[in-house]
CSV table of C-alpha atoms in Angstrom, one decimal:
chain,number,residue,atom,x,y,z
K,30,MET,CA,86.1,112.1,82.4
K,31,SER,CA,85.5,115.8,82.6
K,32,ALA,CA,84.8,117.9,79.5
K,33,ARG,CA,88.1,119.0,78.1
K,34,ARG,CA,87.8,119.1,74.3
K,35,SER,CA,86.7,121.6,71.7
K,36,ARG,CA,85.3,120.3,68.5
K,37,PRO,CA,87.8,118.1,66.7
K,38,GLY,CA,89.6,119.9,63.8
K,39,THR,CA,89.2,119.1,60.2
K,40,CYS,CA,91.7,117.5,58.0
K,41,SER,CA,93.4,120.2,55.9
K,42,PRO,CA,94.2,119.6,52.2
K,43,SER,CA,97.9,120.2,52.8
K,44,GLY,CA,98.0,117.4,55.4
K,45,CYS,CA,96.1,114.8,53.4
K,46,ALA,CA,99.2,113.3,51.8
K,47,SER,CA,100.8,112.5,55.1
K,48,ALA,CA,97.7,111.6,57.0
K,49,SER,CA,96.1,108.2,57.4
K,50,ALA,CA,94.8,106.1,54.5
K,51,SER,CA,91.3,107.7,54.6
K,52,CYS,CA,92.8,111.1,54.0
K,53,SER,CA,95.5,110.0,51.5
K,54,ARG,CA,93.9,111.8,48.7
K,55,HIS,CA,92.5,115.3,48.7
K,56,GLU,CA,89.1,114.2,47.6
K,57,GLU,CA,88.8,111.6,50.2
K,58,CYS,CA,89.9,114.1,52.9
K,59,ARG,CA,87.2,116.6,51.8
K,60,PHE,CA,84.6,113.9,51.8
K,61,VAL,CA,85.5,112.8,55.4
K,62,THR,CA,85.6,116.4,56.5
K,63,THR,CA,82.1,117.1,55.0
K,64,LEU,CA,80.6,114.1,56.7
K,65,ARG,CA,82.2,115.3,60.0
K,66,ASP,CA,80.8,118.8,59.5
K,67,ILE,CA,77.3,117.4,58.8
K,68,PHE,CA,77.5,115.2,61.9
K,69,TRP,CA,78.4,118.1,64.2
K,70,ALA,CA,75.8,120.4,62.5
K,71,LEU,CA,73.1,117.8,63.3
K,72,LEU,CA,74.3,117.6,66.9
K,73,GLY,CA,74.0,121.4,67.1
K,74,VAL,CA,70.3,121.2,66.2
K,75,VAL,CA,69.5,119.7,69.6
K,76,PRO,CA,69.8,122.1,72.5
K,77,GLY,CA,72.9,121.7,74.7
K,78,SER,CA,70.8,121.5,77.8
K,79,PHE,CA,69.2,118.3,76.5
K,80,TRP,CA,72.5,116.6,76.0
K,81,GLN,CA,73.6,117.6,79.5
K,82,VAL,CA,70.6,115.9,81.0
K,83,PHE,CA,70.6,112.9,78.7
K,84,THR,CA,74.2,112.1,79.3
K,85,TRP,CA,73.4,111.5,83.0
K,86,PHE,CA,71.8,108.2,81.9
K,87,GLY,CA,75.3,106.9,81.4
K,88,ASP,CA,76.7,108.2,84.7
K,89,SER,CA,78.3,105.7,87.0
K,90,GLY,CA,76.3,107.1,89.9
K,91,LEU,CA,73.2,105.7,88.2
K,92,LEU,CA,74.5,102.6,86.4
K,93,LEU,CA,76.7,101.1,89.1
K,94,PRO,CA,73.7,100.8,91.5
K,95,ALA,CA,71.8,99.5,88.4
K,96,SER,CA,74.4,96.8,87.9
K,97,LEU,CA,74.0,95.8,91.6
K,98,LEU,CA,70.2,95.7,91.0
K,99,ILE,CA,70.9,93.2,88.2
K,100,VAL,CA,72.8,91.1,90.7
K,101,VAL,CA,69.9,91.2,93.2
K,102,MET,CA,67.3,90.4,90.5
K,103,LEU,CA,69.3,87.4,89.3
K,104,GLY,CA,70.5,86.3,92.7
K,105,TRP,CA,67.0,86.3,94.2
K,106,SER,CA,66.2,82.9,92.7
K,107,ARG,CA,68.5,79.9,93.4
K,108,ALA,CA,68.1,78.9,89.8
K,109,THR,CA,69.8,82.0,88.5
K,110,ARG,CA,72.4,82.7,91.2
K,111,MET,CA,75.1,81.3,88.9
K,112,THR,CA,74.0,83.8,86.3
K,113,ALA,CA,74.3,86.6,88.8
K,114,LEU,CA,77.9,85.5,89.5
K,115,GLN,CA,78.6,85.4,85.7
K,116,TRP,CA,77.3,89.0,85.5
K,117,CYS,CA,79.6,90.1,88.3
K,118,VAL,CA,82.6,88.6,86.5
K,119,VAL,CA,81.9,89.9,83.1
K,120,PHE,CA,80.9,93.4,84.2
K,121,GLY,CA,83.8,93.5,86.6
K,122,CYS,CA,86.2,92.7,83.7
K,123,GLY,CA,84.7,95.5,81.5
K,124,SER,CA,84.9,98.0,84.4
K,125,ALA,CA,88.5,97.1,85.0
K,126,ALA,CA,89.3,97.7,81.3
K,127,ILE,CA,87.8,101.2,81.5
K,128,LEU,CA,89.8,102.0,84.7
K,129,VAL,CA,93.1,100.6,83.3
K,130,SER,CA,92.7,102.6,80.1
K,131,LYS,CA,92.2,105.8,82.0
K,132,LEU,CA,95.0,105.2,84.5
K,133,ALA,CA,97.4,104.3,81.7
K,134,PHE,CA,96.9,107.7,80.2
K,135,MET,CA,96.8,109.7,83.4
K,136,GLY,CA,99.8,107.9,84.9
K,137,TRP,CA,102.0,107.1,82.0
K,138,GLY,CA,100.6,109.1,79.1
K,139,ILE,CA,99.7,105.9,77.2
K,140,GLY,CA,97.2,106.7,74.5
K,141,SER,CA,97.1,107.6,70.8
K,142,VAL,CA,97.6,111.1,69.5
K,143,ARG,CA,96.6,110.0,66.0
K,144,LEU,CA,93.3,108.6,67.2
K,145,ASN,CA,92.9,111.2,69.9
K,146,PHE,CA,92.4,108.4,72.4
K,147,THR,CA,93.1,108.8,76.1
K,148,GLY,CA,90.8,106.0,77.4
K,149,PHE,CA,87.5,104.3,76.9
K,150,SER,CA,84.4,106.5,77.3
K,151,GLY,CA,83.1,105.2,80.6
K,152,HIS,CA,79.6,106.5,80.1
K,153,THR,CA,79.3,104.8,76.7
K,154,ALA,CA,80.9,101.5,77.8
K,155,ILE,CA,78.9,101.2,81.0
K,156,SER,CA,75.7,102.2,79.3
K,157,THR,CA,76.2,99.6,76.5
K,158,SER,CA,77.0,97.0,79.2
K,159,VAL,CA,74.1,97.7,81.6
K,160,TRP,CA,71.1,99.0,79.7
K,161,PRO,CA,70.8,96.0,77.3
K,162,VAL,CA,70.8,93.6,80.3
K,163,LEU,CA,68.3,95.7,82.2
K,164,PHE,CA,66.0,95.8,79.2
K,165,TRP,CA,66.5,92.1,78.7
K,166,LEU,CA,65.4,91.4,82.3
K,167,ALA,CA,62.4,93.6,81.9
K,168,ALA,CA,61.4,91.9,78.6
K,169,SER,CA,61.8,88.5,80.2
K,170,GLN,CA,59.2,89.4,82.8
K,171,PHE,CA,56.9,91.0,80.2
K,172,THR,CA,56.9,88.2,77.7
K,173,VAL,CA,56.2,85.6,80.5
K,174,ARG,CA,53.2,87.6,81.7
K,175,ARG,CA,51.9,88.7,78.3
K,176,PRO,CA,52.9,86.0,75.7
K,177,ASP,CA,49.9,87.0,73.6
K,178,LEU,CA,51.4,90.4,72.8
K,179,LEU,CA,55.0,89.5,72.0
K,180,SER,CA,56.9,86.2,71.6
K,181,ALA,CA,59.8,85.6,74.0
K,182,THR,CA,62.4,85.5,71.3
K,183,ALA,CA,61.3,88.7,69.5
K,184,GLY,CA,60.8,90.5,72.8
K,185,LEU,CA,64.3,89.7,74.1
K,186,ARG,CA,66.0,90.6,70.8
K,187,LEU,CA,64.0,93.9,70.7
K,188,ALA,CA,65.0,94.7,74.3
K,189,ILE,CA,68.7,94.0,73.7
K,190,GLY,CA,68.8,96.0,70.5
K,191,PHE,CA,67.1,98.9,72.2
K,192,GLY,CA,69.6,98.8,75.0
K,193,TRP,CA,72.5,99.0,72.5
K,194,ALA,CA,70.8,101.8,70.6
K,195,PHE,CA,70.3,103.6,74.0
K,196,GLY,CA,74.0,103.1,74.8
K,197,ALA,CA,74.9,104.5,71.4
K,198,ALA,CA,72.8,107.6,72.0
K,199,ILE,CA,74.5,108.2,75.3
K,200,GLY,CA,77.8,107.9,73.4
K,201,ILE,CA,76.6,110.6,71.0
K,202,SER,CA,75.8,112.8,74.0
K,203,ARG,CA,79.4,112.5,75.2
K,204,LEU,CA,80.4,114.0,71.8
K,205,ALA,CA,77.8,116.7,72.1
K,206,VAL,CA,79.1,117.9,75.5
K,207,PHE,CA,82.7,117.6,74.2
K,208,ALA,CA,83.7,115.1,76.9
K,209,HIS,CA,85.3,112.5,74.6
K,210,SER,CA,86.7,112.1,71.1
K,211,VAL,CA,85.0,109.9,68.5
K,212,SER,CA,87.5,107.1,69.0
K,213,GLU,CA,87.0,107.0,72.7
K,214,VAL,CA,83.2,106.8,72.3
K,215,MET,CA,83.4,104.2,69.5
K,216,LEU,CA,85.8,102.0,71.4
K,217,GLY,CA,83.7,102.5,74.6
K,218,PHE,CA,80.6,101.3,72.7
K,219,VAL,CA,82.5,98.2,71.4
K,220,LEU,CA,83.7,97.4,74.9
K,221,GLY,CA,80.2,97.7,76.4
K,222,ALA,CA,78.7,95.7,73.6
K,223,VAL,CA,81.2,92.9,74.1
K,224,VAL,CA,80.4,92.8,77.9
K,225,SER,CA,76.7,92.6,77.4
K,226,SER,CA,77.0,90.2,74.5
K,227,VAL,CA,79.2,87.8,76.4
K,228,PHE,CA,76.8,87.8,79.3
K,229,LEU,CA,73.7,87.4,77.3
K,230,MET,CA,75.2,84.5,75.3
């Protein structure tokens, strides 16, 4: 999705009474607004050029071939060919959910004005789907070759956790370049985490 948003507005005191539960009181509204301002200020510390480069790690031009690489790596051995098929099914379902959410908004305007949601952040969702699995595969090879350095269980958990953290960082980059709203990034992260979790189970 192309960049289309400016920085989300803050919740005004006059609108707190009629807003959502988190802004039902003036004090709560101010607290949420302060946290939001701090978050955007921290993003502003990092140069915009960095975010423009970093967000590429969530681009479908990179991660769709990477997802095919996962299929090749798993399908190379007869013992893991069924696992490769499982990856195709799970990742395909996640990708379809992203596509449907975007088409629903572009074609029929289905979304949420209140949440500023027009579809899952594809960069975030695909990143959180693919990177944990790639790191898991790499850790699997590493722990087999060097069991003296890291146990298999610890290595795999560390790899998966790092993959999710990397996906979250890419989600933050989508906010930094004003390509998505907070709700789109958060729900994209949840979708991607579900995809990778279901597969890795």
